[in-house]
mmCIF file with all atom_site columns, C-alpha atoms in Angstrom:
data_model
loop_
_atom_site.group_PDB
_atom_site.id
_atom_site.type_symbol
_atom_site.label_atom_id
_atom_site.label_alt_id
_atom_site.label_comp_id
_atom_site.label_asym_id
_atom_site.label_entity_id
_atom_site.label_seq_id
_atom_site.pdbx_PDB_ins_code
_atom_site.Cartn_x
_atom_site.Cartn_y
_atom_site.Cartn_z
_atom_site.occupancy
_atom_site.B_iso_or_equiv
_atom_site.pdbx_formal_charge
_atom_site.auth_seq_id
_atom_site.auth_comp_id
_atom_site.auth_asym_id
_atom_site.auth_atom_id
_atom_site.pdbx_PDB_model_num
ATOM 1   C CA . MET A 1 1   ? 28.637  -16.978 -7.571  1.00 71.00 ? 1   MET A CA 1
ATOM 2   C CA . ARG A 1 2   ? 25.960  -16.475 -10.513 1.00 80.00 ? 2   ARG A CA 1
ATOM 3   C CA . ASN A 1 3   ? 21.966  -17.103 -9.175  1.00 76.00 ? 3   ASN A CA 1
ATOM 4   C CA . PRO A 1 4   ? 20.829  -19.674 -11.381 1.00 79.00 ? 4   PRO A CA 1
ATOM 5   C CA . THR A 1 5   ? 16.829  -18.740 -10.821 1.00 77.00 ? 5   THR A CA 1
ATOM 6   C CA . GLN A 1 6   ? 15.174  -16.944 -13.199 1.00 75.00 ? 6   GLN A CA 1
ATOM 7   C CA . ALA A 1 7   ? 11.377  -16.458 -13.760 1.00 75.00 ? 7   ALA A CA 1
ATOM 8   C CA . HIS A 1 8   ? 9.623   -16.065 -17.714 1.00 78.00 ? 8   HIS A CA 1
ATOM 9   C CA . ILE A 1 9   ? 7.053   -14.291 -17.614 1.00 80.00 ? 9   ILE A CA 1
ATOM 10  C CA . SER A 1 10  ? 4.523   -14.670 -20.037 1.00 88.00 ? 10  SER A CA 1
ATOM 11  C CA . SER A 1 11  ? 2.141   -11.876 -21.066 1.00 88.00 ? 11  SER A CA 1
ATOM 12  C CA . SER A 1 12  ? -0.725  -14.620 -22.572 1.00 91.00 ? 12  SER A CA 1
ATOM 13  C CA . ALA A 1 13  ? -0.474  -17.120 -20.212 1.00 91.00 ? 13  ALA A CA 1
ATOM 14  C CA . LEU A 1 14  ? -0.981  -14.464 -17.371 1.00 90.00 ? 14  LEU A CA 1
ATOM 15  C CA . ARG A 1 15  ? -4.047  -13.289 -19.137 1.00 91.00 ? 15  ARG A CA 1
ATOM 16  C CA . HIS A 1 16  ? -5.022  -17.294 -19.831 1.00 94.00 ? 16  HIS A CA 1
ATOM 17  C CA . ASN A 1 17  ? -4.503  -17.023 -15.998 1.00 92.00 ? 17  ASN A CA 1
ATOM 18  C CA . VAL A 1 18  ? -6.905  -14.372 -15.069 1.00 93.00 ? 18  VAL A CA 1
ATOM 19  C CA . ALA A 1 19  ? -9.989  -16.307 -17.444 1.00 93.00 ? 19  ALA A CA 1
ATOM 20  C CA . VAL A 1 20  ? -10.034 -19.220 -15.690 1.00 95.00 ? 20  VAL A CA 1
ATOM 21  C CA . LEU A 1 21  ? -9.429  -17.917 -12.796 1.00 94.00 ? 21  LEU A CA 1
ATOM 22  C CA . ARG A 1 22  ? -12.350 -15.812 -13.749 1.00 93.00 ? 22  ARG A CA 1
ATOM 23  C CA . ASP A 1 23  ? -14.518 -18.541 -14.164 1.00 94.00 ? 23  ASP A CA 1
ATOM 24  C CA . ALA A 1 24  ? -13.204 -20.468 -10.809 1.00 96.00 ? 24  ALA A CA 1
ATOM 25  C CA . ALA A 1 25  ? -14.379 -17.122 -9.079  1.00 93.00 ? 25  ALA A CA 1
ATOM 26  C CA . GLY A 1 26  ? -18.275 -17.619 -10.070 1.00 92.00 ? 26  GLY A CA 1
ATOM 27  C CA . GLY A 1 27  ? -18.301 -13.874 -10.532 1.00 88.00 ? 27  GLY A CA 1
ATOM 28  C CA . ALA A 1 28  ? -16.453 -12.857 -8.344  1.00 93.00 ? 28  ALA A CA 1
ATOM 29  C CA . PRO A 1 29  ? -14.818 -9.651  -8.813  1.00 92.00 ? 29  PRO A CA 1
ATOM 30  C CA . LEU A 1 30  ? -11.212 -10.169 -9.203  1.00 93.00 ? 30  LEU A CA 1
ATOM 31  C CA . CYS A 1 31  ? -8.002  -8.561  -7.206  1.00 94.00 ? 31  CYS A CA 1
ATOM 32  C CA . ALA A 1 32  ? -4.734  -8.119  -9.578  1.00 93.00 ? 32  ALA A CA 1
ATOM 33  C CA . VAL A 1 33  ? -2.597  -7.517  -6.794  1.00 93.00 ? 33  VAL A CA 1
ATOM 34  C CA . ALA A 1 34  ? 0.790   -5.521  -8.352  1.00 92.00 ? 34  ALA A CA 1
ATOM 35  C CA . LYS A 1 35  ? 2.514   -4.480  -4.536  1.00 90.00 ? 35  LYS A CA 1
ATOM 36  C CA . ALA A 1 36  ? 6.726   -4.855  -4.344  1.00 88.00 ? 36  ALA A CA 1
ATOM 37  C CA . ASP A 1 37  ? 6.638   -4.273  -8.428  1.00 86.00 ? 37  ASP A CA 1
ATOM 38  C CA . ALA A 1 38  ? 4.369   -6.914  -8.734  1.00 87.00 ? 38  ALA A CA 1
ATOM 39  C CA . TYR A 1 39  ? 6.360   -9.108  -6.995  1.00 85.00 ? 39  TYR A CA 1
ATOM 40  C CA . GLY A 1 40  ? 9.717   -8.312  -8.943  1.00 83.00 ? 40  GLY A CA 1
ATOM 41  C CA . HIS A 1 41  ? 8.186   -9.134  -12.147 1.00 85.00 ? 41  HIS A CA 1
ATOM 42  C CA . GLY A 1 42  ? 7.687   -5.493  -12.694 1.00 87.00 ? 42  GLY A CA 1
ATOM 43  C CA . ALA A 1 43  ? 4.308   -3.803  -11.946 1.00 90.00 ? 43  ALA A CA 1
ATOM 44  C CA . ALA A 1 44  ? 4.422   -1.724  -15.818 1.00 91.00 ? 44  ALA A CA 1
ATOM 45  C CA . ARG A 1 45  ? 5.325   -5.895  -17.286 1.00 89.00 ? 45  ARG A CA 1
ATOM 46  C CA . LEU A 1 46  ? 1.895   -6.214  -15.125 1.00 90.00 ? 46  LEU A CA 1
ATOM 47  C CA . ALA A 1 47  ? -0.040  -3.747  -16.354 1.00 91.00 ? 47  ALA A CA 1
ATOM 48  C CA . ALA A 1 48  ? 0.519   -3.720  -19.409 1.00 90.00 ? 48  ALA A CA 1
ATOM 49  C CA . ALA A 1 49  ? -0.448  -7.487  -20.120 1.00 90.00 ? 49  ALA A CA 1
ATOM 50  C CA . LEU A 1 50  ? -2.912  -7.130  -17.981 1.00 92.00 ? 50  LEU A CA 1
ATOM 51  C CA . ARG A 1 51  ? -4.848  -3.975  -20.296 1.00 89.00 ? 51  ARG A CA 1
ATOM 52  C CA . GLY A 1 52  ? -7.219  -4.529  -21.819 1.00 86.00 ? 52  GLY A CA 1
ATOM 53  C CA . ALA A 1 53  ? -7.902  -7.831  -19.004 1.00 88.00 ? 53  ALA A CA 1
ATOM 54  C CA . ALA A 1 54  ? -10.925 -6.054  -17.974 1.00 88.00 ? 54  ALA A CA 1
ATOM 55  C CA . ILE A 1 55  ? -9.835  -6.600  -14.120 1.00 92.00 ? 55  ILE A CA 1
ATOM 56  C CA . PRO A 1 56  ? -12.129 -4.941  -11.644 1.00 94.00 ? 56  PRO A CA 1
ATOM 57  C CA . PHE A 1 57  ? -9.841  -3.900  -9.069  1.00 94.00 ? 57  PHE A CA 1
ATOM 58  C CA . TRP A 1 58  ? -6.390  -3.803  -8.494  1.00 96.00 ? 58  TRP A CA 1
ATOM 59  C CA . GLY A 1 59  ? -4.270  -4.085  -4.552  1.00 96.00 ? 59  GLY A CA 1
ATOM 60  C CA . VAL A 1 60  ? -0.655  -1.921  -4.137  1.00 96.00 ? 60  VAL A CA 1
ATOM 61  C CA . ALA A 1 61  ? 1.058   -2.234  -0.910  1.00 92.00 ? 61  ALA A CA 1
ATOM 62  C CA . THR A 1 62  ? 2.237   1.239   -0.917  1.00 90.00 ? 62  THR A CA 1
ATOM 63  C CA . LEU A 1 63  ? 0.942   4.586   -2.015  1.00 92.00 ? 63  LEU A CA 1
ATOM 64  C CA . PRO A 1 64  ? 3.810   5.001   -4.789  1.00 93.00 ? 64  PRO A CA 1
ATOM 65  C CA . GLU A 1 65  ? 3.041   1.849   -5.898  1.00 94.00 ? 65  GLU A CA 1
ATOM 66  C CA . GLY A 1 66  ? -0.421  2.992   -6.478  1.00 95.00 ? 66  GLY A CA 1
ATOM 67  C CA . LEU A 1 67  ? 0.655   6.459   -8.253  1.00 96.00 ? 67  LEU A CA 1
ATOM 68  C CA . ALA A 1 68  ? 2.499   4.317   -9.918  1.00 95.00 ? 68  ALA A CA 1
ATOM 69  C CA . LEU A 1 69  ? 0.409   2.183   -11.578 1.00 95.00 ? 69  LEU A CA 1
ATOM 70  C CA . ARG A 1 70  ? -2.386  5.740   -12.243 1.00 96.00 ? 70  ARG A CA 1
ATOM 71  C CA . GLN A 1 71  ? 0.622   6.819   -14.124 1.00 95.00 ? 71  GLN A CA 1
ATOM 72  C CA . LEU A 1 72  ? 0.771   3.691   -16.546 1.00 93.00 ? 72  LEU A CA 1
ATOM 73  C CA . GLY A 1 73  ? -3.308  4.145   -16.912 1.00 93.00 ? 73  GLY A CA 1
ATOM 74  C CA . VAL A 1 74  ? -4.157  1.691   -14.737 1.00 95.00 ? 74  VAL A CA 1
ATOM 75  C CA . THR A 1 75  ? -8.311  3.311   -14.244 1.00 95.00 ? 75  THR A CA 1
ATOM 76  C CA . ALA A 1 76  ? -10.032 0.467   -12.185 1.00 96.00 ? 76  ALA A CA 1
ATOM 77  C CA . PRO A 1 77  ? -9.711  1.499   -8.710  1.00 97.00 ? 77  PRO A CA 1
ATOM 78  C CA . ILE A 1 78  ? -7.095  0.595   -6.082  1.00 97.00 ? 78  ILE A CA 1
ATOM 79  C CA . LEU A 1 79  ? -6.909  -0.466  -2.764  1.00 97.00 ? 79  LEU A CA 1
ATOM 80  C CA . VAL A 1 80  ? -3.560  0.366   -0.879  1.00 95.00 ? 80  VAL A CA 1
ATOM 81  C CA . PHE A 1 81  ? -3.113  -2.305  1.521   1.00 93.00 ? 81  PHE A CA 1
ATOM 82  C CA . ARG A 1 82  ? -0.906  -0.449  4.037   1.00 90.00 ? 82  ARG A CA 1
ATOM 83  C CA . PRO A 1 83  ? -3.417  0.954   6.758   1.00 89.00 ? 83  PRO A CA 1
ATOM 84  C CA . LEU A 1 84  ? -3.295  4.430   7.595   1.00 83.00 ? 84  LEU A CA 1
ATOM 85  C CA . GLY A 1 85  ? -2.316  6.308   10.841  1.00 70.00 ? 85  GLY A CA 1
ATOM 86  C CA . ARG A 1 86  ? -0.051  3.001   11.166  1.00 66.00 ? 86  ARG A CA 1
ATOM 87  C CA . TYR A 1 87  ? 3.533   4.412   10.296  1.00 60.00 ? 87  TYR A CA 1
ATOM 88  C CA . GLU A 1 88  ? 3.804   7.063   8.688   1.00 60.00 ? 88  GLU A CA 1
ATOM 89  C CA . PRO A 1 89  ? 3.544   10.620  11.099  1.00 59.00 ? 89  PRO A CA 1
ATOM 90  C CA . GLU A 1 90  ? 0.469   12.775  11.334  1.00 60.00 ? 90  GLU A CA 1
ATOM 91  C CA . ARG A 1 91  ? 2.879   15.918  10.466  1.00 61.00 ? 91  ARG A CA 1
ATOM 92  C CA . GLU A 1 92  ? 3.635   13.766  7.115   1.00 63.00 ? 92  GLU A CA 1
ATOM 93  C CA . SER A 1 93  ? 0.137   12.546  6.590   1.00 81.00 ? 93  SER A CA 1
ATOM 94  C CA . ALA A 1 94  ? -1.977  16.112  4.787   1.00 86.00 ? 94  ALA A CA 1
ATOM 95  C CA . GLU A 1 95  ? 0.740   15.387  1.823   1.00 88.00 ? 95  GLU A CA 1
ATOM 96  C CA . THR A 1 96  ? -0.086  11.759  1.885   1.00 88.00 ? 96  THR A CA 1
ATOM 97  C CA . LEU A 1 97  ? -3.762  11.744  1.938   1.00 92.00 ? 97  LEU A CA 1
ATOM 98  C CA . ASP A 1 98  ? -4.090  14.072  -0.549  1.00 94.00 ? 98  ASP A CA 1
ATOM 99  C CA . ALA A 1 99  ? -1.985  12.075  -2.502  1.00 93.00 ? 99  ALA A CA 1
ATOM 100 C CA . LEU A 1 100 ? -4.132  9.746   -2.132  1.00 94.00 ? 100 LEU A CA 1
ATOM 101 C CA . MET A 1 101 ? -7.272  10.890  -2.729  1.00 96.00 ? 101 MET A CA 1
ATOM 102 C CA . ASP A 1 102 ? -6.024  12.845  -5.922  1.00 96.00 ? 102 ASP A CA 1
ATOM 103 C CA . ALA A 1 103 ? -5.853  9.648   -7.694  1.00 97.00 ? 103 ALA A CA 1
ATOM 104 C CA . ASP A 1 104 ? -8.752  7.660   -6.677  1.00 96.00 ? 104 ASP A CA 1
ATOM 105 C CA . LEU A 1 105 ? -7.339  5.302   -4.378  1.00 97.00 ? 105 LEU A CA 1
ATOM 106 C CA . ARG A 1 106 ? -8.743  3.298   -1.944  1.00 97.00 ? 106 ARG A CA 1
ATOM 107 C CA . ALA A 1 107 ? -7.270  3.520   1.372   1.00 95.00 ? 107 ALA A CA 1
ATOM 108 C CA . THR A 1 108 ? -7.251  0.916   4.229   1.00 95.00 ? 108 THR A CA 1
ATOM 109 C CA . VAL A 1 109 ? -8.053  1.949   7.339   1.00 95.00 ? 109 VAL A CA 1
ATOM 110 C CA . ALA A 1 110 ? -7.648  -0.466  10.644  1.00 94.00 ? 110 ALA A CA 1
ATOM 111 C CA . SER A 1 111 ? -7.409  1.725   13.305  1.00 92.00 ? 111 SER A CA 1
ATOM 112 C CA . VAL A 1 112 ? -10.022 4.725   14.864  1.00 93.00 ? 112 VAL A CA 1
ATOM 113 C CA . ALA A 1 113 ? -6.655  6.704   13.964  1.00 90.00 ? 113 ALA A CA 1
ATOM 114 C CA . GLY A 1 114 ? -6.830  6.013   10.893  1.00 91.00 ? 114 GLY A CA 1
ATOM 115 C CA . ALA A 1 115 ? -10.427 6.684   10.182  1.00 94.00 ? 115 ALA A CA 1
ATOM 116 C CA . ASP A 1 116 ? -9.676  9.982   11.788  1.00 93.00 ? 116 ASP A CA 1
ATOM 117 C CA . LEU A 1 117 ? -7.464  11.270  10.033  1.00 91.00 ? 117 LEU A CA 1
ATOM 118 C CA . LEU A 1 118 ? -8.132  10.301  6.965   1.00 94.00 ? 118 LEU A CA 1
ATOM 119 C CA . ALA A 1 119 ? -12.093 12.105  8.079   1.00 95.00 ? 119 ALA A CA 1
ATOM 120 C CA . ARG A 1 120 ? -10.364 14.840  8.926   1.00 93.00 ? 120 ARG A CA 1
ATOM 121 C CA . ARG A 1 121 ? -7.879  15.805  6.039   1.00 94.00 ? 121 ARG A CA 1
ATOM 122 C CA . ALA A 1 122 ? -11.389 14.166  3.459   1.00 96.00 ? 122 ALA A CA 1
ATOM 123 C CA . ALA A 1 123 ? -13.858 17.177  5.405   1.00 97.00 ? 123 ALA A CA 1
ATOM 124 C CA . ARG A 1 124 ? -10.532 19.904  5.463   1.00 95.00 ? 124 ARG A CA 1
ATOM 125 C CA . ARG A 1 125 ? -10.683 19.676  1.932   1.00 96.00 ? 125 ARG A CA 1
ATOM 126 C CA . ARG A 1 126 ? -14.457 18.554  1.004   1.00 97.00 ? 126 ARG A CA 1
ATOM 127 C CA . ARG A 1 127 ? -13.395 15.868  -0.932  1.00 95.00 ? 127 ARG A CA 1
ATOM 128 C CA . THR A 1 128 ? -14.994 11.988  -0.367  1.00 95.00 ? 128 THR A CA 1
ATOM 129 C CA . ALA A 1 129 ? -12.147 9.523   0.438   1.00 96.00 ? 129 ALA A CA 1
ATOM 130 C CA . ARG A 1 130 ? -12.362 6.257   -0.197  1.00 96.00 ? 130 ARG A CA 1
ATOM 131 C CA . VAL A 1 131 ? -11.784 3.592   2.307   1.00 96.00 ? 131 VAL A CA 1
ATOM 132 C CA . HIS A 1 132 ? -11.593 -0.485  3.136   1.00 96.00 ? 132 HIS A CA 1
ATOM 133 C CA . LEU A 1 133 ? -11.907 -1.501  6.294   1.00 96.00 ? 133 LEU A CA 1
ATOM 134 C CA . LYS A 1 134 ? -9.462  -4.432  7.324   1.00 95.00 ? 134 LYS A CA 1
ATOM 135 C CA . VAL A 1 135 ? -10.350 -6.653  9.968   1.00 96.00 ? 135 VAL A CA 1
ATOM 136 C CA . ASN A 1 136 ? -8.037  -9.277  11.583  1.00 93.00 ? 136 ASN A CA 1
ATOM 137 C CA . THR A 1 137 ? -8.624  -12.627 10.665  1.00 88.00 ? 137 THR A CA 1
ATOM 138 C CA . GLY A 1 138 ? -5.882  -14.706 12.452  1.00 86.00 ? 138 GLY A CA 1
ATOM 139 C CA . MET A 1 139 ? -3.203  -14.131 11.032  1.00 83.00 ? 139 MET A CA 1
ATOM 140 C CA . ASN A 1 140 ? -2.570  -10.490 12.950  1.00 81.00 ? 140 ASN A CA 1
ATOM 141 C CA . ARG A 1 141 ? -1.188  -8.668  10.302  1.00 79.00 ? 141 ARG A CA 1
ATOM 142 C CA . ASN A 1 142 ? -2.946  -4.629  10.492  1.00 82.00 ? 142 ASN A CA 1
ATOM 143 C CA . GLY A 1 143 ? -6.203  -5.494  10.841  1.00 91.00 ? 143 GLY A CA 1
ATOM 144 C CA . CYS A 1 144 ? -8.589  -4.646  13.494  1.00 93.00 ? 144 CYS A CA 1
ATOM 145 C CA . PRO A 1 145 ? -9.682  -6.501  15.905  1.00 93.00 ? 145 PRO A CA 1
ATOM 146 C CA . ALA A 1 146 ? -12.332 -8.364  14.803  1.00 94.00 ? 146 ALA A CA 1
ATOM 147 C CA . GLU A 1 147 ? -14.327 -7.517  17.899  1.00 95.00 ? 147 GLU A CA 1
ATOM 148 C CA . ASP A 1 148 ? -13.596 -3.521  17.310  1.00 95.00 ? 148 ASP A CA 1
ATOM 149 C CA . ALA A 1 149 ? -15.186 -3.614  13.863  1.00 96.00 ? 149 ALA A CA 1
ATOM 150 C CA . LEU A 1 150 ? -19.017 -3.123  13.670  1.00 97.00 ? 150 LEU A CA 1
ATOM 151 C CA . SER A 1 151 ? -17.758 -0.081  15.648  1.00 97.00 ? 151 SER A CA 1
ATOM 152 C CA . LEU A 1 152 ? -15.171 1.432   13.669  1.00 97.00 ? 152 LEU A CA 1
ATOM 153 C CA . ALA A 1 153 ? -17.285 0.381   10.521  1.00 97.00 ? 153 ALA A CA 1
ATOM 154 C CA . ARG A 1 154 ? -20.037 2.948   11.594  1.00 97.00 ? 154 ARG A CA 1
ATOM 155 C CA . ARG A 1 155 ? -17.467 5.500   13.243  1.00 97.00 ? 155 ARG A CA 1
ATOM 156 C CA . ILE A 1 156 ? -16.014 5.481   9.142   1.00 97.00 ? 156 ILE A CA 1
ATOM 157 C CA . ALA A 1 157 ? -20.365 5.571   7.821   1.00 97.00 ? 157 ALA A CA 1
ATOM 158 C CA . ALA A 1 158 ? -20.790 8.653   10.057  1.00 97.00 ? 158 ALA A CA 1
ATOM 159 C CA . GLN A 1 159 ? -18.407 10.780  8.031   1.00 97.00 ? 159 GLN A CA 1
ATOM 160 C CA . PRO A 1 160 ? -19.727 12.748  5.191   1.00 97.00 ? 160 PRO A CA 1
ATOM 161 C CA . PHE A 1 161 ? -16.957 12.567  3.000   1.00 97.00 ? 161 PHE A CA 1
ATOM 162 C CA . LEU A 1 162 ? -15.969 8.872   3.723   1.00 97.00 ? 162 LEU A CA 1
ATOM 163 C CA . GLU A 1 163 ? -17.100 6.341   1.708   1.00 96.00 ? 163 GLU A CA 1
#
């Protein structure tokens, strides 16, 4: 049986929606989320449609998605949502962390282990790594417990090669 469901993406409608959201946000910066290949609609198509739209921030789920956006010419900051230290074994992390830093992607940190993993690698390379602290605000997905957020933020701030 053929699937009758189709998605038709209009680049002009997408740009219009960005303008509407920008106005509604009252000056707050927007984040274009391109995870899962822009939810199956094509990250390359999304990046092309939003080229010139002054998107201040992008979000992706994984490192390969962030690297793909860089290859597509996205120069704005890109946040990798998947928290460091939670899914990859440490023996595989050096290559991952190097790629993250080389592409100037922002890492999500939700644990002491993730923060320390990145801090050690950044110090070893004498290179600043940018991070975002993810705090669990109730969905119980990947964030550090709210009661640990301040101490983790201080730990991150104390690392000379983490920003």
